[in-house]
PDB file of C-alpha atoms in Angstrom:
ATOM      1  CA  UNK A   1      16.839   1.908 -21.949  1.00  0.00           C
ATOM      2  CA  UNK A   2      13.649   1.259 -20.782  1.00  0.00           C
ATOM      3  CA  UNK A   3      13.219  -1.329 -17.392  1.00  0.00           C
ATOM      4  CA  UNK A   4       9.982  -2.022 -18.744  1.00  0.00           C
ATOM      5  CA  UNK A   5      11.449  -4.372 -21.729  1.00  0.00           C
ATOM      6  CA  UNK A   6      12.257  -7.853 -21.633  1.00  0.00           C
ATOM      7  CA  UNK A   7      15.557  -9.220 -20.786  1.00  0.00           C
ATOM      8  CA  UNK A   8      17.562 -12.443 -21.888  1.00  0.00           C
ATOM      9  CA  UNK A   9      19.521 -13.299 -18.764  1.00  0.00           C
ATOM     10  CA  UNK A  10      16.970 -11.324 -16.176  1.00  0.00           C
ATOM     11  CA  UNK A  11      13.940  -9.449 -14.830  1.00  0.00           C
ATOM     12  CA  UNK A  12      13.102  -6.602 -12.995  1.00  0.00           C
ATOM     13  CA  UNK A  13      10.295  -5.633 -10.508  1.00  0.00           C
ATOM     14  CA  UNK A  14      10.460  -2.716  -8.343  1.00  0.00           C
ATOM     15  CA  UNK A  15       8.192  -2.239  -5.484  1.00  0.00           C
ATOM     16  CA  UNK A  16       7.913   0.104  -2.355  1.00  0.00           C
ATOM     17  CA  UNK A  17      11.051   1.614  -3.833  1.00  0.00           C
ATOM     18  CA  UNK A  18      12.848  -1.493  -3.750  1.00  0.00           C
ATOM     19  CA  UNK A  19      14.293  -2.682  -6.802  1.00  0.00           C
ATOM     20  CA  UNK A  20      14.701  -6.492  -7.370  1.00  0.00           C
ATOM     21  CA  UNK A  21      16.708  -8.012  -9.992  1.00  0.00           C
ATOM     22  CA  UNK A  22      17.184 -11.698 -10.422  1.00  0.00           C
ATOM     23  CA  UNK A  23      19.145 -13.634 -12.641  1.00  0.00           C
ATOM     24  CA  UNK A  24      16.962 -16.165 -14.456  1.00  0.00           C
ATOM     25  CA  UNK A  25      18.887 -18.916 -17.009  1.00  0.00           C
ATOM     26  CA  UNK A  26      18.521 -21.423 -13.841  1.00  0.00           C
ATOM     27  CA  UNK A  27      18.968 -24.228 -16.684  1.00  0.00           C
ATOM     28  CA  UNK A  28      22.332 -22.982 -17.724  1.00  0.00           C
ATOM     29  CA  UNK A  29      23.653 -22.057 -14.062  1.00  0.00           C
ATOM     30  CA  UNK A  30      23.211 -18.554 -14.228  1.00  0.00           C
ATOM     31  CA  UNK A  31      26.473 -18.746 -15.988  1.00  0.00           C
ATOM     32  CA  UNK A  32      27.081 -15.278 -16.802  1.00  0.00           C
ATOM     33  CA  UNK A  33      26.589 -15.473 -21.189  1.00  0.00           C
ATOM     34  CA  UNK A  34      27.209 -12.254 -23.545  1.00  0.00           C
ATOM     35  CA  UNK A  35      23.894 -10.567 -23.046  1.00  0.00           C
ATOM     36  CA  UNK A  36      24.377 -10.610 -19.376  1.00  0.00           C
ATOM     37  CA  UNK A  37      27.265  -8.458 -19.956  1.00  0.00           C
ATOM     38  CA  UNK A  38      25.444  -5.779 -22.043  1.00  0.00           C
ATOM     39  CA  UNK A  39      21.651  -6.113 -19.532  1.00  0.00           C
ATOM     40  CA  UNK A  40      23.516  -6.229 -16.387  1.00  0.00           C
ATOM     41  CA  UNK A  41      25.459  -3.156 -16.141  1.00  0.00           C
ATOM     42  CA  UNK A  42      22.569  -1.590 -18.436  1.00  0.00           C
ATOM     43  CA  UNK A  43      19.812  -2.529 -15.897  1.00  0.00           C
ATOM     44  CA  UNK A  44      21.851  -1.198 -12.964  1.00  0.00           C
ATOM     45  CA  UNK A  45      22.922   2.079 -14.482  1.00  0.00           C
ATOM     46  CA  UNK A  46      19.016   2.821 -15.636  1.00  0.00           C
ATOM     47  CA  UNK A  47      17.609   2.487 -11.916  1.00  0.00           C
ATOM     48  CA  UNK A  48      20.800   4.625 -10.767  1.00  0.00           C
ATOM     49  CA  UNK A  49      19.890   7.689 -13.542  1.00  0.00           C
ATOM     50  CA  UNK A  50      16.619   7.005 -13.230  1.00  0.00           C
ATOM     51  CA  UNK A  51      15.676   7.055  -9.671  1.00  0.00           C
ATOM     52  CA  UNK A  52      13.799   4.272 -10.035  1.00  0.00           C
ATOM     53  CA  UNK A  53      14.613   2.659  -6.501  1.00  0.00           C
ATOM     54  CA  UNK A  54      16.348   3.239  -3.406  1.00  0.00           C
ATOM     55  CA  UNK A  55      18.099   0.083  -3.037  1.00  0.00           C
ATOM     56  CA  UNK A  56      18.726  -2.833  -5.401  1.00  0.00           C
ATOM     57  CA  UNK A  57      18.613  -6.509  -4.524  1.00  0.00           C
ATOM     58  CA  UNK A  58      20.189  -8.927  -6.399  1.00  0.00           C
ATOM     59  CA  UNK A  59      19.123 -12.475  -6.638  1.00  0.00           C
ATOM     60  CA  UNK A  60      19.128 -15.844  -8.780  1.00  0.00           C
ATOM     61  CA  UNK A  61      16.972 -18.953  -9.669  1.00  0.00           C
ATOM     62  CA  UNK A  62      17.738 -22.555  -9.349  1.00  0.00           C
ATOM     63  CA  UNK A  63      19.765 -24.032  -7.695  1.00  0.00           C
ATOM     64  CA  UNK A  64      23.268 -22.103  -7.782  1.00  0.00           C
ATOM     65  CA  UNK A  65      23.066 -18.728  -7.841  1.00  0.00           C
ATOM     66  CA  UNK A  66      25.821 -18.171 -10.750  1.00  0.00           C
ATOM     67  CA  UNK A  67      28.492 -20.279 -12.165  1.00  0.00           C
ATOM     68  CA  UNK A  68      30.570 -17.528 -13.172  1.00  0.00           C
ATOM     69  CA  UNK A  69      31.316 -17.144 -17.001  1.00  0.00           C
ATOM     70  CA  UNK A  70      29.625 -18.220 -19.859  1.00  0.00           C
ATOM     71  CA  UNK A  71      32.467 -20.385 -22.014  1.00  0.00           C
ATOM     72  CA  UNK A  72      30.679 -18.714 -25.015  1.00  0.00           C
ATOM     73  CA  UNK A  73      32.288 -15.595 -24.067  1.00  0.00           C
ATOM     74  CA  UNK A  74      35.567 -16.609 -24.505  1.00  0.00           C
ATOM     75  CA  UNK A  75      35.063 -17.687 -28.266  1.00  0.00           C
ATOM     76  CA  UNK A  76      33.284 -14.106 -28.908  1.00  0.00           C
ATOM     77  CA  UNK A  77      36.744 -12.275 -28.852  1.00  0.00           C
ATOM     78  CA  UNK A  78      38.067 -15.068 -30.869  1.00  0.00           C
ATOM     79  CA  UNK A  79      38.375 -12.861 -34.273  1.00  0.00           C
ATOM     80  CA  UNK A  80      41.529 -11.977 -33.501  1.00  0.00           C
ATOM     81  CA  UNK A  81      44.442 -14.159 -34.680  1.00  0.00           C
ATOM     82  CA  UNK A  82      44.974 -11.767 -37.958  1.00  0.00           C
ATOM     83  CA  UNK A  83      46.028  -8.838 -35.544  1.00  0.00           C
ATOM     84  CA  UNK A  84      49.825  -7.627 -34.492  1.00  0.00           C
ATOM     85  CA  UNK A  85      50.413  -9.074 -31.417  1.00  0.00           C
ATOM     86  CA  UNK A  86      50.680  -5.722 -29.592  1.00  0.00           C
ATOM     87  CA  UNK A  87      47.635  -4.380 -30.467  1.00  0.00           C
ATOM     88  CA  UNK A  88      45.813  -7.807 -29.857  1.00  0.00           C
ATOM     89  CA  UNK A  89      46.856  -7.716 -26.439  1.00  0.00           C
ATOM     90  CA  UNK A  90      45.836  -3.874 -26.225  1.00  0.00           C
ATOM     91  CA  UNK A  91      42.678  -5.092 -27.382  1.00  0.00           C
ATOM     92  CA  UNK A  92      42.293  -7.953 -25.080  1.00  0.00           C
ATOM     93  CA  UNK A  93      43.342  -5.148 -21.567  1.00  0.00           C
ATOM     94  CA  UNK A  94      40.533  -3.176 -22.655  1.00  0.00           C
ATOM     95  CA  UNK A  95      37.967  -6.166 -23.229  1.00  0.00           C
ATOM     96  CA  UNK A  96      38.703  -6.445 -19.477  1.00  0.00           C
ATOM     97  CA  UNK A  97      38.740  -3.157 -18.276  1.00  0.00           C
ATOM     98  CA  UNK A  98      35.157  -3.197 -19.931  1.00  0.00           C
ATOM     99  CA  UNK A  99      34.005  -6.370 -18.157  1.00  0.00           C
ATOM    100  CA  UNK A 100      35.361  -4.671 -14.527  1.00  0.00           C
ATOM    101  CA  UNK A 101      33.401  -1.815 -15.279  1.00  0.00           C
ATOM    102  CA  UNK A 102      30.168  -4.063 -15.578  1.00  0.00           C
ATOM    103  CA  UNK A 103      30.606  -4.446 -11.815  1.00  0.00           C
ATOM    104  CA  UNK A 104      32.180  -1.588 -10.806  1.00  0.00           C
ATOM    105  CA  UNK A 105      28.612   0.257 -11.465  1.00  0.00           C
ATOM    106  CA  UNK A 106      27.201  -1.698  -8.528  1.00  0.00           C
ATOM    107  CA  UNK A 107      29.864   0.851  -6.246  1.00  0.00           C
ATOM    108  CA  UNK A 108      29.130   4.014  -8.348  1.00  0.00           C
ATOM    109  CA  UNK A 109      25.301   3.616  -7.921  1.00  0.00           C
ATOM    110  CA  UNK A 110      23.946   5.775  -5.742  1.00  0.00           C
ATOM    111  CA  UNK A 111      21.654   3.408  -3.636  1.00  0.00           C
ATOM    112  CA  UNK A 112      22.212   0.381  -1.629  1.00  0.00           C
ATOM    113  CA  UNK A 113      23.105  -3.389  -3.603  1.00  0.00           C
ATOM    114  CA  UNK A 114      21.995  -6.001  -1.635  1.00  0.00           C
ATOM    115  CA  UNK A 115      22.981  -9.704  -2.795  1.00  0.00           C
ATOM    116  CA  UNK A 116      21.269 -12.588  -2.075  1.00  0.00           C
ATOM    117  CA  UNK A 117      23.050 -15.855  -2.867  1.00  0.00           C
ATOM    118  CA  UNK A 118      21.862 -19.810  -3.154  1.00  0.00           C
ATOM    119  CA  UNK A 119      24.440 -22.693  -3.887  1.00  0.00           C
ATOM    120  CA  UNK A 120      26.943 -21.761  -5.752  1.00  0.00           C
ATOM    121  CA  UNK A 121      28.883 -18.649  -6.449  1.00  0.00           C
ATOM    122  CA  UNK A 122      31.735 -19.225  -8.531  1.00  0.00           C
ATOM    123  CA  UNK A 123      34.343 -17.519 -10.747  1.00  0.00           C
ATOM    124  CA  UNK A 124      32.541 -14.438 -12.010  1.00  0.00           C
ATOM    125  CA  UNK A 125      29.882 -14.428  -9.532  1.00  0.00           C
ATOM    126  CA  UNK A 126      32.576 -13.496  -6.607  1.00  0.00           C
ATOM    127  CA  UNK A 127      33.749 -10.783  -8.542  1.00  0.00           C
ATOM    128  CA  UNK A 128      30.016  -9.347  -8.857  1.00  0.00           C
ATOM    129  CA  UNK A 129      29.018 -10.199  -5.173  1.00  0.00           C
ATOM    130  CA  UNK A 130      32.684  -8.396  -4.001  1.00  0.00           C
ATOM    131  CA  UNK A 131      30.960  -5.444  -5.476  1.00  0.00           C
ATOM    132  CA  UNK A 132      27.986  -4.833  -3.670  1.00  0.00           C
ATOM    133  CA  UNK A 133      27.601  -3.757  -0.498  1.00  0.00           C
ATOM    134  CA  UNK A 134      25.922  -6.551   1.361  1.00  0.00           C
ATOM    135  CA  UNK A 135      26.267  -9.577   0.907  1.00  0.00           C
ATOM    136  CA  UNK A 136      23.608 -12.667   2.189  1.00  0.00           C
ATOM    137  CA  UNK A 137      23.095 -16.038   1.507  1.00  0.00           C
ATOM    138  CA  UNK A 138      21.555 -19.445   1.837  1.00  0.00           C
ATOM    139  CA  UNK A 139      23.035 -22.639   4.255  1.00  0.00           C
ATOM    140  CA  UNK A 140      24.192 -24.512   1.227  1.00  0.00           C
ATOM    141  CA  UNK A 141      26.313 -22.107  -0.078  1.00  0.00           C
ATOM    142  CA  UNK A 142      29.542 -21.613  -1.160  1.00  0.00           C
ATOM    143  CA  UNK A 143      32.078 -19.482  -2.398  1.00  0.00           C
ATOM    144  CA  UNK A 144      34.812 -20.386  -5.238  1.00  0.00           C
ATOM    145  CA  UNK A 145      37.809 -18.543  -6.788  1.00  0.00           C
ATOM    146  CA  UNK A 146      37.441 -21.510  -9.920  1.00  0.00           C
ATOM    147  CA  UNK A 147      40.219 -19.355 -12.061  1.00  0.00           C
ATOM    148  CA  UNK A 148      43.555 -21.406 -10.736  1.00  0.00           C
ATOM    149  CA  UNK A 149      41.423 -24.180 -11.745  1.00  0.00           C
ATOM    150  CA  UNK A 150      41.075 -22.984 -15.357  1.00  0.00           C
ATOM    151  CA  UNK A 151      45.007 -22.119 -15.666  1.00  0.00           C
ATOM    152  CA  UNK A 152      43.880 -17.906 -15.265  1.00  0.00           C
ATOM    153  CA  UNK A 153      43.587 -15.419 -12.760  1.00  0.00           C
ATOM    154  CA  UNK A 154      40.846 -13.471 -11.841  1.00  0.00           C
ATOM    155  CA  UNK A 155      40.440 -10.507 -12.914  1.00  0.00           C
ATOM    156  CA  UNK A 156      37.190  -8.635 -12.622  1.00  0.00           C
ATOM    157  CA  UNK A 157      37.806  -7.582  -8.994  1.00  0.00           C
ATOM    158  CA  UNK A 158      37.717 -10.174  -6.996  1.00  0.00           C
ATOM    159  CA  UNK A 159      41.464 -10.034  -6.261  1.00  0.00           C
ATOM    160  CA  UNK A 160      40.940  -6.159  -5.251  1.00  0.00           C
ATOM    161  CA  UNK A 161      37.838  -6.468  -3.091  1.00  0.00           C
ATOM    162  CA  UNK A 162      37.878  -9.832  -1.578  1.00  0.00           C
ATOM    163  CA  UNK A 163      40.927  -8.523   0.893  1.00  0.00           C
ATOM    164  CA  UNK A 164      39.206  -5.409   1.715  1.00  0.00           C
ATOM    165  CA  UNK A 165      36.231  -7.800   2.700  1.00  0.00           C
ATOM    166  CA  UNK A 166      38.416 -10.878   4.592  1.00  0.00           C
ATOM    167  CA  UNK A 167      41.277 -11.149   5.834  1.00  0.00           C
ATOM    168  CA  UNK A 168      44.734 -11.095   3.016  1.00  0.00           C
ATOM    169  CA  UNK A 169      45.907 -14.958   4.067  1.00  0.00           C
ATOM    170  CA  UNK A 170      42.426 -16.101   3.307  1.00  0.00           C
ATOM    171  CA  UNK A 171      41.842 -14.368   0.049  1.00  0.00           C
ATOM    172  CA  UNK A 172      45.526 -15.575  -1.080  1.00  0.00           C
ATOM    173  CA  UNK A 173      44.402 -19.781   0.229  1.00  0.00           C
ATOM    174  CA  UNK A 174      41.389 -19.152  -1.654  1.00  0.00           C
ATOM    175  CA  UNK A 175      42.771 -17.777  -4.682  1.00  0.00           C
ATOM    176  CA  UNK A 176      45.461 -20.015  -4.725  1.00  0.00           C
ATOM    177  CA  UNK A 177      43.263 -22.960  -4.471  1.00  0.00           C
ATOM    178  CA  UNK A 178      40.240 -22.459  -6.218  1.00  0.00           C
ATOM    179  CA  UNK A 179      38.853 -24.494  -2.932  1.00  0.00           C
ATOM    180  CA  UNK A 180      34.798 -23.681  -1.194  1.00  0.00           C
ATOM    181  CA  UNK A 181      34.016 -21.593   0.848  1.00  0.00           C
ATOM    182  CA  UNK A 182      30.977 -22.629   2.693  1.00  0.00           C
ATOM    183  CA  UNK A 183      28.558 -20.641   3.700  1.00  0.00           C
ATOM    184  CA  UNK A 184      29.567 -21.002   7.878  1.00  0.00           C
ATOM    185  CA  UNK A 185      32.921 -19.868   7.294  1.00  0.00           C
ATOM    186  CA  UNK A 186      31.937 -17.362   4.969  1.00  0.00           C
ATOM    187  CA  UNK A 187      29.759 -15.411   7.952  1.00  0.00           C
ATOM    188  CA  UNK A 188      32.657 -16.356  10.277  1.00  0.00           C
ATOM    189  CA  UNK A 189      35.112 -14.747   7.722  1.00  0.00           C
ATOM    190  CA  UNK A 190      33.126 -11.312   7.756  1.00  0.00           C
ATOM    191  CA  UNK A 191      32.278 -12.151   3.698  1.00  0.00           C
ATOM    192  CA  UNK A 192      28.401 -12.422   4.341  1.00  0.00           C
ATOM    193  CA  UNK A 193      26.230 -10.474   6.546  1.00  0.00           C
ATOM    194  CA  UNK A 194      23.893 -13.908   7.585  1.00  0.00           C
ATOM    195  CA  UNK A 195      23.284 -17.012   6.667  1.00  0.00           C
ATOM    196  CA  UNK A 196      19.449 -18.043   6.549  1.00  0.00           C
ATOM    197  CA  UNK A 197      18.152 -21.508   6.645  1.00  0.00           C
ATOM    198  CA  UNK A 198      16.623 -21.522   2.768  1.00  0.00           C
ATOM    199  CA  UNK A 199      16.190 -19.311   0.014  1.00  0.00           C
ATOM    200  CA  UNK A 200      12.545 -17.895   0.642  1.00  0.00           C
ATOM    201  CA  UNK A 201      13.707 -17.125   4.121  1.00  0.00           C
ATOM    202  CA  UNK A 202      16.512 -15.103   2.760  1.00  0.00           C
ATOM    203  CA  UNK A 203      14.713 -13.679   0.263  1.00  0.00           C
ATOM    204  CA  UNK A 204      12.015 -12.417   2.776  1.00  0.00           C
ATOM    205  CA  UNK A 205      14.442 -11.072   5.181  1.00  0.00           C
ATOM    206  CA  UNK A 206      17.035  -9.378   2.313  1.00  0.00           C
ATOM    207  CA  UNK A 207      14.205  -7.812   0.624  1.00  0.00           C
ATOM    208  CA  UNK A 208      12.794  -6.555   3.816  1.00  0.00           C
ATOM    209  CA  UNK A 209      16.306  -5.147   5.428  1.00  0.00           C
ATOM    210  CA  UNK A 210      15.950  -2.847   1.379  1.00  0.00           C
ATOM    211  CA  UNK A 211      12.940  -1.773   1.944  1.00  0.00           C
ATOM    212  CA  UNK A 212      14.652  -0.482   5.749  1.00  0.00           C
ATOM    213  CA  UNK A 213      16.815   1.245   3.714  1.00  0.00           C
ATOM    214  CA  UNK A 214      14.667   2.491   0.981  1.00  0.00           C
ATOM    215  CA  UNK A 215      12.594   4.280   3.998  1.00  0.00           C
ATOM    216  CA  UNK A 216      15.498   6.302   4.601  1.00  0.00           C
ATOM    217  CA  UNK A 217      16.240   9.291   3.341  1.00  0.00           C
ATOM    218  CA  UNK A 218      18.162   8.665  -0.300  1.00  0.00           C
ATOM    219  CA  UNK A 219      20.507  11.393   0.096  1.00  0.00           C
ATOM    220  CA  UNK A 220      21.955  10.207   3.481  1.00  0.00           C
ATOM    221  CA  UNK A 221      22.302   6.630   2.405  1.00  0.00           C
ATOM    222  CA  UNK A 222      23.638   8.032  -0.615  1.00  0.00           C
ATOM    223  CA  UNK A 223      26.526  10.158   1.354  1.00  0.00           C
ATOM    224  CA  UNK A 224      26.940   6.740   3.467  1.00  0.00           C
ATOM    225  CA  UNK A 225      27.798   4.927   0.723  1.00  0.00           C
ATOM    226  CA  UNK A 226      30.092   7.445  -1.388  1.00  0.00           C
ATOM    227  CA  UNK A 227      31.924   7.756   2.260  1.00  0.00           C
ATOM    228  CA  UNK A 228      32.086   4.471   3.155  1.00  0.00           C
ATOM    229  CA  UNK A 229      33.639   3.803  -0.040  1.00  0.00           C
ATOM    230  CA  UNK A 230      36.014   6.113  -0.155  1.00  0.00           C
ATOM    231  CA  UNK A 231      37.301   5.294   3.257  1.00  0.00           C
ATOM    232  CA  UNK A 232      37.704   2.102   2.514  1.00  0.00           C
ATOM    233  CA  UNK A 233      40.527   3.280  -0.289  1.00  0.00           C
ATOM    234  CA  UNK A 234      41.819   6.097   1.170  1.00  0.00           C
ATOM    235  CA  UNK A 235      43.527   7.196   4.698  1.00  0.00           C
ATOM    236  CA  UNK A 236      41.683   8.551   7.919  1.00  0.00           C
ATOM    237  CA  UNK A 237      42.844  11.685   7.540  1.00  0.00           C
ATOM    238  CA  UNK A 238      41.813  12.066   3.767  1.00  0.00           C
ATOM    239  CA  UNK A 239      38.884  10.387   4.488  1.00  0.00           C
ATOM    240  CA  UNK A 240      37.486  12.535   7.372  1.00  0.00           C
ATOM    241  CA  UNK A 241      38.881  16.086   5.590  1.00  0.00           C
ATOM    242  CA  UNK A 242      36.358  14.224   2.466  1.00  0.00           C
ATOM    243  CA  UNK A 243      33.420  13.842   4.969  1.00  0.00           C
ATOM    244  CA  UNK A 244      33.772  17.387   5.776  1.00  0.00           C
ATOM    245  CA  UNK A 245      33.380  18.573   2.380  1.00  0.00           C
ATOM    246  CA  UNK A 246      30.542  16.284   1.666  1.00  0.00           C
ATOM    247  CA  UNK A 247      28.930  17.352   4.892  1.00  0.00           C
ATOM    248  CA  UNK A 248      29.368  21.435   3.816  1.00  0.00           C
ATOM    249  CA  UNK A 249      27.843  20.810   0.689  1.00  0.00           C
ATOM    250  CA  UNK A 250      25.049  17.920   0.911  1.00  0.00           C
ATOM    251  CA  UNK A 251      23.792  18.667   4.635  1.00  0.00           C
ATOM    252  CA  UNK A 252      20.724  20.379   4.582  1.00  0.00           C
ATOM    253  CA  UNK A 253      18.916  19.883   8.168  1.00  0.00           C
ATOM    254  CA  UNK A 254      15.778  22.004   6.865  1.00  0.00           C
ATOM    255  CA  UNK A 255      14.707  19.504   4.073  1.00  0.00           C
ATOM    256  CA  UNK A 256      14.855  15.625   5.187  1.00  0.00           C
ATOM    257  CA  UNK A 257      15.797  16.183   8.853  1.00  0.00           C
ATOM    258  CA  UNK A 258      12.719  18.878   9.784  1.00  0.00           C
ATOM    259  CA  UNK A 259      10.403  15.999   7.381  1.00  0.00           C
ATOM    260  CA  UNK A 260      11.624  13.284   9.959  1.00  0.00           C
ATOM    261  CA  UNK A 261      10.679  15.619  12.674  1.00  0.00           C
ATOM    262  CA  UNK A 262       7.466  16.757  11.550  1.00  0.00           C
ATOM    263  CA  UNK A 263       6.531  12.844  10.507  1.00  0.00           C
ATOM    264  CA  UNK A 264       7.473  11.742  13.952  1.00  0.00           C
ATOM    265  CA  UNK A 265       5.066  14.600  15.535  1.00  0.00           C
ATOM    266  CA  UNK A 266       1.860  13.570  13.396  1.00  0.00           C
ATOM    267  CA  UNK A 267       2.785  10.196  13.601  1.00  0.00           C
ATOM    268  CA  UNK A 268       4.074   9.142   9.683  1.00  0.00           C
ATOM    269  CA  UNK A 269       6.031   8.106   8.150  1.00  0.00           C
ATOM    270  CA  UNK A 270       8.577  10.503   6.136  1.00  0.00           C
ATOM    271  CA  UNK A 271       8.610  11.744   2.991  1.00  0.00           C
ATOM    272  CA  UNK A 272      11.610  12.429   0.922  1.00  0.00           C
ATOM    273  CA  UNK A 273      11.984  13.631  -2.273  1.00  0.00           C
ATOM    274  CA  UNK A 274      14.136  11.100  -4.840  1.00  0.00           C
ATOM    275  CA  UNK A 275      17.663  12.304  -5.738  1.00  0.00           C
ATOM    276  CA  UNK A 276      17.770  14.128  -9.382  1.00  0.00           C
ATOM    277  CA  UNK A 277      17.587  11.447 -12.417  1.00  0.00           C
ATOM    278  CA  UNK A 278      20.827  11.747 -14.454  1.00  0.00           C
ATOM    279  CA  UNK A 279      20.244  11.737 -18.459  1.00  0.00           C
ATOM    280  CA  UNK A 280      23.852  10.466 -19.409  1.00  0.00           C
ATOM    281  CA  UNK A 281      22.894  12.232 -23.076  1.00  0.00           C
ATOM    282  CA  UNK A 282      23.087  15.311 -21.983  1.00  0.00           C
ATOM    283  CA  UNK A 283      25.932  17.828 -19.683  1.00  0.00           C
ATOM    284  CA  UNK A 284      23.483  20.246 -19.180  1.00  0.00           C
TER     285      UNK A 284
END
């Protein structure tokens, strides 16, 4: 796949190492259709084996930034009332399991995902957003578990990562209720990073804290997130006998520490090389 071709439910642009993906069906709410589930996780996984960018941000248009999913996509899996009911239920765990994994790339990506959210964020859109690892947004938003609403629960992650984020009571009033979060209690709850005034402001300000990151050197934000991460779903101990393994094997002081050194002494900035491209085609 090929970031250069056009998309149905996106685009791309990538600058000073910064890649910035927006979701662009403002008309229909950013609802999240069937071609955002094939370009979504495609787009991310390209820049990840690719080493197109250092960090991602993630953005919309309009005026919510996504209304979760598409109704369309609940007919597409309708071809199904001819199967045993055993295997159409086997069918239906793994059409989830496939629509977890769309977001469960923005955590196995090497770089940085940065989200950047207007309006509303609803249904779907919490379980993407619970994915990344920042989260911003805009005065007027909001946040919305809408599944108890639709008779349902969620179940693309929002359930697993929303406690990890907020506190456990919180998650289970929101869930439970389906009610907004606004943006206020959001930042108060720990869910957002900051809340900015209008969405060019935040866009200005998320873009530039990427491009912060992107300066860095890729491997080290790399081995913050994959710690970080793991941490979060492991013990201490496990978690610190990890680090010391990663440390062993990825620590190399003479390549991107000596670079910051010698940068700072002839006054530049650093260099680092990218981290390898990955060709998914091929084990060797």
């Amino acid at each position: 796949m090929s970031l250069q071709e056009s998309y149905n439910t996106l685009t791309v642009e990538i600058n000073n190492k910064v890649a910035h993906i927006v979701l662009n069906r403002p008309d229909e709410l950013n609802s999240m259709n069937v071609d955002f589930w094939h370009e979504f996780p495609q787009v991310i996984e390209t820049i990840n084996n690719q080493s197109a960018a250092r960090a991602i941000v993630i953005s919309s248009t309009g005026k919510h930034f996504c209304a979760g999913m598409d109704l369309a996509v609940f007919s597409a899996n309708n071809g199904t009332d001819n199967i045993e009911l055993g295997r159409k239920h086997e069918q239906l765990r793994r059409l989830v399991l496939r629509l977890q994994t769309c977001f469960n790339v923005l955590e196995s990506v090497r770089m940085p995902v940065l989200m950047a959210i207007q309006g509303g964020c609803i249904g779907g859109a919490v379980d993407m957003v619970t994915a990344a690892d920042c989260r911003y947004c805009t005065q007027d938003a909001f946040f919305s578990i809408e599944e108890t609403k639709l008779g349902m629960t969620a179940d693309v992650g929002t359930l697993q990562r929303l406690p990890k984020l907020i506190s456990i009571g919180l998650v289970k009033e929101l869930a439970y209720t389906g009610r907004r979060m606004p943006a206020d209690e959001a930042k108060q709850a720990g869910l957002v990073n900051h809340v900015y005034d209008n969405h060019q402001s935040m866009l200005d300000a998320v873009l530039g804290m990427a491009a912060e990151m992107a300066a860095r050197s890729p491997l080290a934000v790399a081995g913050c997130k994959e710690m970080i991460n793991y941490a979060r779903d492991h013990s201490v101990a496990d978690s610190l006998n990890y680090m010391s393994v990663w440390q062993s094997g990825m620590f190399q002081p003479q390549n991107d520490m000596m670079e910051i050194f010698t940068a700072k002494a002839q006054k530049r900035e650093p260099q680092f090389a990218e981290l390898t491209q990955i060709d998914p085609s091929k084990i060797f």
